[in-house]
Amino acid sequence: MKLSVDGQVVGVDMEWRPSFGGLGKPNVSLIQLAVKEEVFLLDLLQGSLLQSSDSVGSSDLVTLIKDLFSSTRITKLGYGMVGDFQSLDATDAGFRGLELRNVVDLCEAHKQMQRNRGRQRVASGPVDVLENTSGDDCIRQPEKGLSLLVKDVLGKPLDKKEQLSNWDKRPLREVQIIYAAADAYCLLDVFEILCRTPEKFGLKPNFYELPKGKTSPKKDVRRSPRQKESVLKNNRLKTPPPKAIPAKSSPQTKPLSPREFSVICDNMLQGLGRYLRCLGVDVLMLENDDDHRKAAEIARLDGRVILTCGMPYQTLRSQVGEGRCFSVDSSERAKEQAIRVLKHFNVCVTHSDVFSRCQVCNCNKYLHISRNKMMQLMKLRDYLEEVGETQGPPPASPPERLFPSESLQWMEEMGISSESLLLANGTQLQLDTVPAGLLDRVPLFFCCSQCGKIFWEGSHFGRVVSQFKEVLQDDGACIYQSASHQGP
């Protein structure tokens, strides 16, 4: 069943008949559980569903609810969940003593958003799952609660006209079913956007964590024994933060070279990815608009380790093998994150690993081009550009005319076309990125064999070595020295 899949995120809501000032908590009539593309409506008024819940055994429904809310591997989302669980506790004896783990109350996040007066709200726009097709253009009351949160994040409020309808009457009307499903499903969309861009709404990346020592708000009014038990339960309504694996408990004991260590960085950790790549680690990075779940697909396909932070860690770690997902401390700078990752996985980086990969495309194969050869390429480029601006067919065999006494066989051996300056894979050499005045000072250039980007030795190598001296091993070499020994 989709609800019980490890790493699942479930939107939760409950409905009951409005009591309009009646004493005690109302009994829950309907529980809505939403996952991506599906919403399950559990009708508690069907007597058979709760049958035997207060005898020796528990009904399948009670067992399902208890297992769901006590699971640390499944994230439960709600809004103002204290009242929901107090009503559920009052509904049936089988729900008493319900353990609540890994529960995120988005009401707390909404309060943080409202305290941040400087944030800008999202412009109004259509939200399909919440679309109101009633055609009722009556004057709306100011939005509040979950409806206001949905408006702030998704751009359009919930239609709450069915909130106070009779949820005990069967069969439920179609508009009630749509309302109930939307109430639970919208939590998934809101949470996904808040996790992806928390700073846009004035939230921290770990906004879903409750401060230590803080409990859910409660009113102290002559509580019955059942209500006191419910209050104790509310104190457990906290979400455990995603835990990074301690460095000293690393499963990796054998030292790895950067070439043996491949990772996929979530789109929140692109700075970390760039640092690891400049140290020679095989790094892929999600784009800004990629869903973080794409990291799990790439990790399984390529055998990569996932580097992530915040809430996605809880979803991703269950989708890959043990120890293949690492949660990075988002409060640390990218440099400190990189050092922590290298130590955790026992990756031994030497000076010769620094810049051994292309910083643009991650390729680890360079074409070594001497100063004289680079001058030939520059001259050939200028010639091809000049010919391209003139009309008529170009002269035959331009390389031979330009370099009558020099052999250009090296270009063919490197896979560079002398007629177009394209690499073997059809990529253009990025000669325009090389300043003309650099040729007199740099003896050797490095051209990425995949993207055509050209690099050369500069002060950036020394800066990286200085920044990471804590984890770098000096092998007496570097990529520039080893390349210079290979000849002109």
XYZ file of C-alpha atoms in Angstrom:
488
model
C 0.000 0.000 0.000
C 1.336 3.438 -0.918
C 0.739 4.796 2.575
C 3.257 2.433 4.158
C 6.156 2.938 1.713
C 9.342 4.027 3.489
C 10.119 7.681 2.838
C 6.493 8.456 1.974
C 5.031 11.886 2.769
C 1.333 11.770 3.749
C -1.068 14.700 4.061
C -3.527 14.179 6.934
C -6.833 15.853 7.734
C -9.981 14.917 9.639
C -13.620 15.978 9.499
C -16.397 15.840 12.063
C -19.893 17.189 12.561
C -19.700 20.763 13.926
C -20.797 20.972 17.576
C -21.391 24.764 17.779
C -20.347 25.206 21.389
C -21.081 21.715 22.648
C -19.021 20.307 25.515
C -16.200 17.851 24.912
C -14.465 16.905 21.721
C -16.527 15.777 18.684
C -16.090 12.312 17.231
C -14.169 12.109 13.979
C -16.333 11.106 11.029
C -13.747 11.009 8.245
C -9.951 10.706 8.011
C -8.266 11.880 4.794
C -4.812 10.532 3.890
C -3.173 11.993 0.783
C -0.109 10.849 -1.157
C 1.011 12.050 -4.571
C -1.790 11.472 -7.117
C -4.102 9.717 -4.610
C -6.281 10.535 -1.612
C -7.758 7.858 0.695
C -10.973 8.701 2.590
C -11.500 6.524 5.670
C -15.138 6.579 6.794
C -15.164 6.003 10.566
C -18.967 5.887 10.625
C -18.905 2.467 8.995
C -19.197 0.396 12.154
C -17.220 -2.541 10.800
C -14.078 -0.437 10.426
C -13.749 0.091 14.181
C -15.174 -3.270 15.223
C -13.318 -4.999 18.094
C -11.050 -1.973 18.617
C -11.856 -1.884 22.341
C -11.635 -5.652 22.873
C -8.658 -7.981 22.816
C -7.651 -7.183 19.266
C -7.673 -4.012 17.180
C -9.444 -3.484 13.887
C -7.439 -3.212 10.669
C -8.207 0.519 10.504
C -6.977 1.211 14.042
C -3.830 -0.811 13.359
C -3.250 1.103 10.115
C -3.593 4.492 11.844
C -1.375 3.489 14.771
C 1.350 2.083 12.514
C 1.220 5.128 10.263
C 1.571 7.738 12.995
C 4.195 5.836 14.986
C 6.422 5.257 11.946
C 9.652 7.288 11.842
C 10.122 6.458 8.155
C 6.891 8.134 7.009
C 6.391 11.909 7.253
C 2.892 13.033 8.241
C 1.708 16.554 7.383
C -1.195 18.426 8.941
C -2.427 21.842 10.002
C -3.436 22.416 13.625
C -3.097 18.718 14.364
C -3.518 19.005 18.131
C -7.283 19.372 17.797
C -7.468 16.578 15.234
C -5.778 14.055 17.507
C -7.763 15.107 20.550
C -10.953 14.402 18.594
C -9.548 11.103 17.296
C -8.707 10.118 20.867
C -12.309 10.820 21.880
C -13.742 8.850 18.961
C -12.783 5.315 19.904
C -10.864 3.600 22.682
C -8.653 1.899 20.093
C -6.966 5.202 19.287
C -5.905 5.910 22.865
C -2.183 5.848 23.512
C -1.462 6.703 19.878
C 2.268 7.414 19.421
C 3.047 10.382 17.170
C 6.407 10.350 15.408
C 7.729 12.324 12.450
C 4.686 14.588 12.358
C 4.987 18.043 10.766
C 2.340 20.586 11.783
C 2.403 23.241 9.046
C 0.534 25.579 11.388
C 3.880 26.184 13.131
C 5.552 27.024 9.812
C 2.658 29.351 8.982
C 3.196 31.214 12.241
C 6.856 31.696 11.354
C 5.849 33.045 7.944
C 3.394 35.494 9.473
C 6.018 36.755 11.915
C 8.254 37.602 8.989
C 6.625 40.803 7.791
C 9.243 41.401 5.117
C 8.320 38.478 2.880
C 6.312 38.953 -0.291
C 3.296 36.841 -1.049
C 2.999 34.888 -4.258
C 0.804 36.451 -6.911
C -2.590 34.817 -7.293
C -2.864 32.118 -9.916
C -4.743 28.880 -10.661
C -4.285 25.819 -8.485
C -5.987 22.846 -10.096
C -6.580 20.659 -7.062
C -8.258 23.528 -5.239
C -10.245 24.846 -8.177
C -13.718 26.042 -7.150
C -16.151 25.073 -9.888
C -19.275 26.195 -8.042
C -19.436 29.530 -9.839
C -20.386 31.200 -6.581
C -19.045 34.776 -6.641
C -20.346 35.773 -3.235
C -18.252 38.010 -1.021
C -15.616 35.958 0.795
C -14.584 36.386 4.385
C -10.872 37.130 5.016
C -8.822 33.955 4.635
C -7.451 32.292 7.733
C -5.903 29.041 8.878
C -5.053 26.469 6.237
C -6.871 28.428 3.537
C -4.604 31.435 4.147
C -1.481 29.254 4.109
C -2.538 27.751 0.769
C -3.164 31.220 -0.619
C 0.225 32.457 0.611
C 2.138 29.527 -0.893
C 0.093 28.317 -3.884
C -1.532 31.613 -4.841
C -5.189 30.688 -4.344
C -7.151 29.930 -1.150
C -9.099 26.814 -0.351
C -12.837 26.825 -0.830
C -14.036 26.286 2.765
C -17.813 26.426 2.207
C -18.208 22.738 3.151
C -16.217 23.016 6.376
C -19.303 23.325 8.583
C -21.477 20.866 6.678
C -22.909 17.751 8.324
C -20.085 15.199 8.084
C -22.151 12.543 9.872
C -24.778 12.350 7.129
C -24.386 9.530 4.591
C -23.875 9.331 1.719
C -21.463 12.239 1.492
C -22.213 14.703 -1.285
C -19.747 15.028 -4.167
C -18.758 18.546 -3.110
C -17.954 17.222 0.386
C -15.738 14.494 -1.057
C -13.880 17.022 -3.236
C -13.489 19.379 -0.287
C -12.175 16.620 1.997
C -9.681 15.380 -0.598
C -8.406 18.911 -1.347
C -7.913 19.677 2.350
C -5.444 16.797 2.687
C -3.819 16.933 -0.750
C -2.972 20.637 -0.631
C -0.643 19.913 2.316
C 1.650 17.949 -0.014
C 1.926 20.803 -2.522
C 2.466 23.416 0.180
C 5.146 21.355 1.947
C 6.993 20.574 -1.278
C 7.251 24.265 -2.207
C 8.250 25.334 1.309
C 11.005 22.701 1.382
C 12.256 23.689 -2.055
C 12.406 27.471 -1.430
C 12.045 28.128 2.319
C 13.906 31.453 2.125
C 11.259 32.784 -0.283
C 8.734 32.571 2.548
C 11.041 33.789 5.299
C 11.685 30.276 6.645
C 14.878 28.470 7.527
C 15.771 25.200 5.724
C 14.877 23.288 8.907
C 11.592 25.159 9.430
C 9.724 21.907 10.133
C 11.683 21.258 13.332
C 10.110 22.394 16.610
C 12.435 24.262 18.995
C 13.735 22.126 21.819
C 11.509 22.199 24.860
C 8.564 23.667 22.984
C 5.271 21.818 23.179
C 2.057 22.298 21.294
C -0.233 25.021 22.727
C -2.865 23.780 25.121
C -5.658 25.266 27.181
C -5.945 24.362 30.830
C -9.685 23.941 31.405
C -10.925 21.234 33.794
C -9.676 18.239 31.918
C -11.160 14.810 32.182
C -8.770 11.844 32.562
C -9.142 11.206 28.843
C -8.266 14.826 28.034
C -5.231 14.712 30.346
C -3.998 11.642 28.508
C -4.484 13.552 25.254
C -2.411 16.490 26.581
C 0.489 14.136 27.336
C 0.195 12.860 23.806
C 0.373 16.376 22.390
C 3.731 16.883 24.096
C 5.074 14.145 21.853
C 3.908 15.968 18.737
C 7.397 16.867 17.599
C 9.234 16.114 14.411
C 12.694 14.620 14.886
C 15.235 16.506 12.755
C 16.892 14.654 9.900
C 20.065 13.218 11.417
C 23.380 13.298 9.642
C 25.375 10.109 10.025
C 28.173 10.831 12.539
C 31.600 10.914 10.937
C 33.047 8.420 13.399
C 30.393 5.854 12.495
C 31.326 5.932 8.807
C 30.763 2.580 7.092
C 33.720 3.326 4.791
C 36.954 1.992 6.335
C 39.097 1.493 3.229
C 40.512 4.803 1.950
C 39.024 5.977 -1.338
C 40.579 8.143 -3.998
C 38.384 10.947 -5.393
C 38.130 9.008 -8.674
C 36.479 6.123 -6.774
C 33.961 8.365 -5.008
C 30.914 9.502 -6.987
C 28.046 11.588 -5.605
C 24.849 13.344 -6.641
C 24.226 16.661 -4.874
C 20.699 17.894 -4.179
C 19.963 21.303 -5.709
C 20.334 22.938 -2.292
C 24.028 21.940 -2.175
C 25.515 23.217 -5.407
C 28.261 25.076 -3.522
C 29.299 21.818 -1.849
C 29.239 20.070 -5.226
C 31.567 22.646 -6.799
C 34.102 22.289 -3.968
C 34.102 18.487 -4.170
C 34.475 18.597 -7.941
C 37.510 20.879 -7.747
C 39.051 18.269 -5.406
C 38.639 15.571 -8.042
C 35.405 13.936 -6.802
C 32.967 12.687 -9.462
C 30.048 15.065 -8.817
C 26.678 15.463 -10.499
C 24.338 18.224 -9.324
C 20.579 18.617 -9.677
C 19.371 21.732 -11.467
C 17.449 24.364 -9.500
C 14.088 23.228 -10.888
C 14.711 19.483 -10.455
C 12.655 17.541 -7.930
C 14.986 16.207 -5.220
C 13.595 12.698 -5.820
C 15.499 12.701 -9.113
C 18.638 12.294 -6.976
C 17.486 8.809 -5.939
C 16.950 7.779 -9.564
C 20.449 8.929 -10.546
C 22.003 7.357 -7.445
C 20.457 3.955 -8.194
C 21.376 4.129 -11.870
C 25.015 5.228 -11.416
C 25.775 3.809 -7.958
C 26.251 7.303 -6.506
C 25.989 8.548 -2.932
C 23.266 11.161 -2.354
C 24.281 14.348 -0.556
C 21.263 16.266 0.702
C 20.007 18.251 3.692
C 16.775 18.982 5.498
C 13.524 17.164 4.897
C 14.473 15.442 1.594
C 16.931 13.272 3.541
C 14.095 11.358 5.174
C 12.534 10.619 1.794
C 15.729 9.831 -0.104
C 17.518 7.607 2.411
C 14.854 4.911 2.140
C 15.165 4.793 -1.648
C 18.841 3.805 -1.787
C 21.065 1.290 -0.034
C 22.295 1.599 3.546
C 24.867 4.369 3.911
C 24.235 5.713 0.391
C 22.506 8.920 1.539
C 24.270 11.520 3.695
C 22.573 14.474 5.389
C 24.719 17.611 5.361
C 24.445 20.297 8.036
C 22.824 23.212 6.190
C 24.109 25.692 8.782
C 27.718 25.032 7.720
C 29.484 26.733 4.849
C 30.150 24.765 1.672
C 33.841 24.377 2.518
C 33.094 22.856 5.950
C 30.455 20.612 4.373
C 33.013 19.333 1.855
C 35.562 18.552 4.584
C 32.915 16.692 6.597
C 31.879 14.597 3.584
C 35.492 13.689 2.723
C 36.211 12.623 6.303
C 32.998 10.656 6.634
C 33.641 8.590 3.506
C 37.413 8.408 4.101
C 38.275 10.042 0.773
C 42.020 10.759 0.527
C 42.687 13.789 -1.687
C 46.191 14.575 -2.961
C 47.557 17.666 -4.694
C 47.406 15.846 -8.029
C 43.603 15.422 -7.588
C 42.952 19.171 -7.386
C 41.319 20.369 -10.641
C 41.688 16.915 -12.168
C 38.059 17.273 -13.309
C 36.453 19.889 -15.516
C 34.657 22.378 -13.308
C 31.960 22.849 -15.934
C 30.958 19.337 -17.022
C 32.711 16.963 -14.538
C 34.785 15.213 -17.259
C 38.196 13.941 -16.098
C 39.935 13.791 -19.482
C 41.915 16.781 -20.743
C 43.744 17.489 -23.983
C 47.190 18.900 -23.111
C 47.938 21.736 -25.507
C 51.331 23.462 -25.472
C 51.814 27.195 -26.047
C 52.924 26.676 -29.684
C 49.930 24.474 -30.435
C 47.576 26.981 -28.804
C 49.036 29.707 -31.014
C 48.310 27.532 -34.055
C 44.725 27.044 -32.911
C 44.272 30.785 -32.371
C 45.659 31.569 -35.833
C 43.457 28.941 -37.447
C 40.413 30.277 -35.593
C 41.048 33.831 -36.849
C 41.430 32.496 -40.394
C 38.168 30.513 -40.257
C 36.294 33.518 -38.877
C 37.666 35.739 -41.652
C 36.695 33.213 -44.310
C 33.242 32.909 -42.802
C 32.654 36.630 -43.221
C 33.552 36.625 -46.926
C 31.380 35.372 -49.755
C 32.411 32.586 -52.039
C 34.068 29.198 -51.413
C 37.079 29.126 -49.038
C 40.512 28.285 -50.408
C 41.457 24.619 -50.495
C 43.518 23.155 -47.643
C 43.658 26.272 -45.414
C 45.849 24.642 -42.711
C 48.588 23.879 -45.224
C 48.485 27.464 -46.506
C 48.693 28.908 -42.994
C 51.333 26.521 -41.664
C 53.374 25.348 -44.664
C 56.356 24.201 -42.595
C 54.516 22.824 -39.562
C 52.776 19.504 -39.127
C 49.198 19.575 -37.861
C 49.009 15.836 -37.349
C 48.733 16.462 -33.605
C 45.255 17.944 -34.145
C 44.083 14.762 -35.830
C 45.601 12.662 -33.041
C 43.751 14.741 -30.427
C 40.487 14.520 -32.360
C 40.359 18.221 -33.314
C 39.099 19.078 -36.792
C 41.396 21.502 -38.591
C 38.497 22.571 -40.789
C 36.081 23.566 -38.011
C 37.943 23.369 -34.670
C 35.329 20.909 -33.436
C 36.185 18.095 -31.046
C 35.441 14.478 -31.953
C 32.058 14.723 -30.162
C 31.072 17.804 -32.199
C 31.753 20.338 -29.411
C 33.391 23.644 -30.302
C 36.744 24.508 -28.705
C 36.160 27.497 -26.410
C 39.173 29.483 -27.630
C 37.450 32.809 -26.994
C 37.887 32.287 -23.241
C 41.685 32.461 -23.558
C 43.010 36.062 -23.369
C 45.545 36.831 -26.109
C 48.099 38.183 -23.653
C 48.101 34.882 -21.765
C 50.042 33.014 -24.445
C 53.337 34.623 -23.490
C 53.002 33.593 -19.838
C 51.377 30.147 -19.843
C 53.348 27.193 -21.274
C 50.558 24.587 -21.114
C 46.781 24.625 -21.530
C 44.176 21.996 -20.610
C 41.159 21.531 -22.867
C 38.207 19.501 -21.583
C 37.641 16.697 -24.072
C 33.883 16.807 -23.472
C 32.769 20.460 -23.312
C 35.755 22.220 -24.907
C 36.402 24.516 -21.925
C 40.066 25.573 -21.657
C 41.944 25.875 -18.360
C 45.476 26.833 -17.321
C 47.513 27.028 -14.145
C 46.851 30.091 -12.015
C 46.574 31.321 -8.440
C 43.321 29.398 -7.921
C 45.269 26.156 -7.420
C 47.172 27.624 -4.468
C 43.966 28.988 -2.940
C 42.271 25.581 -3.016
C 45.333 23.872 -1.524
C 45.377 26.463 1.277
C 41.644 26.125 1.975
C 41.715 22.325 2.188
C 45.131 21.673 3.715
C 43.305 19.925 6.584
C 42.368 17.026 4.299
C 44.925 17.286 1.477
C 47.896 14.950 1.262
C 50.976 16.370 -0.437
C 52.167 13.748 -2.926
C 54.773 16.088 -4.331
C 52.863 16.538 -7.586
C 49.958 18.357 -9.139
C 47.993 18.031 -12.352
C 50.039 20.782 -14.022
C 53.402 19.180 -13.209
C 52.376 15.674 -14.278
C 51.062 17.040 -17.582
C 54.189 19.078 -18.322
C 56.278 15.895 -18.253
C 54.341 14.431 -21.158
C 56.102 16.534 -23.751
C 55.108 19.576 -25.875
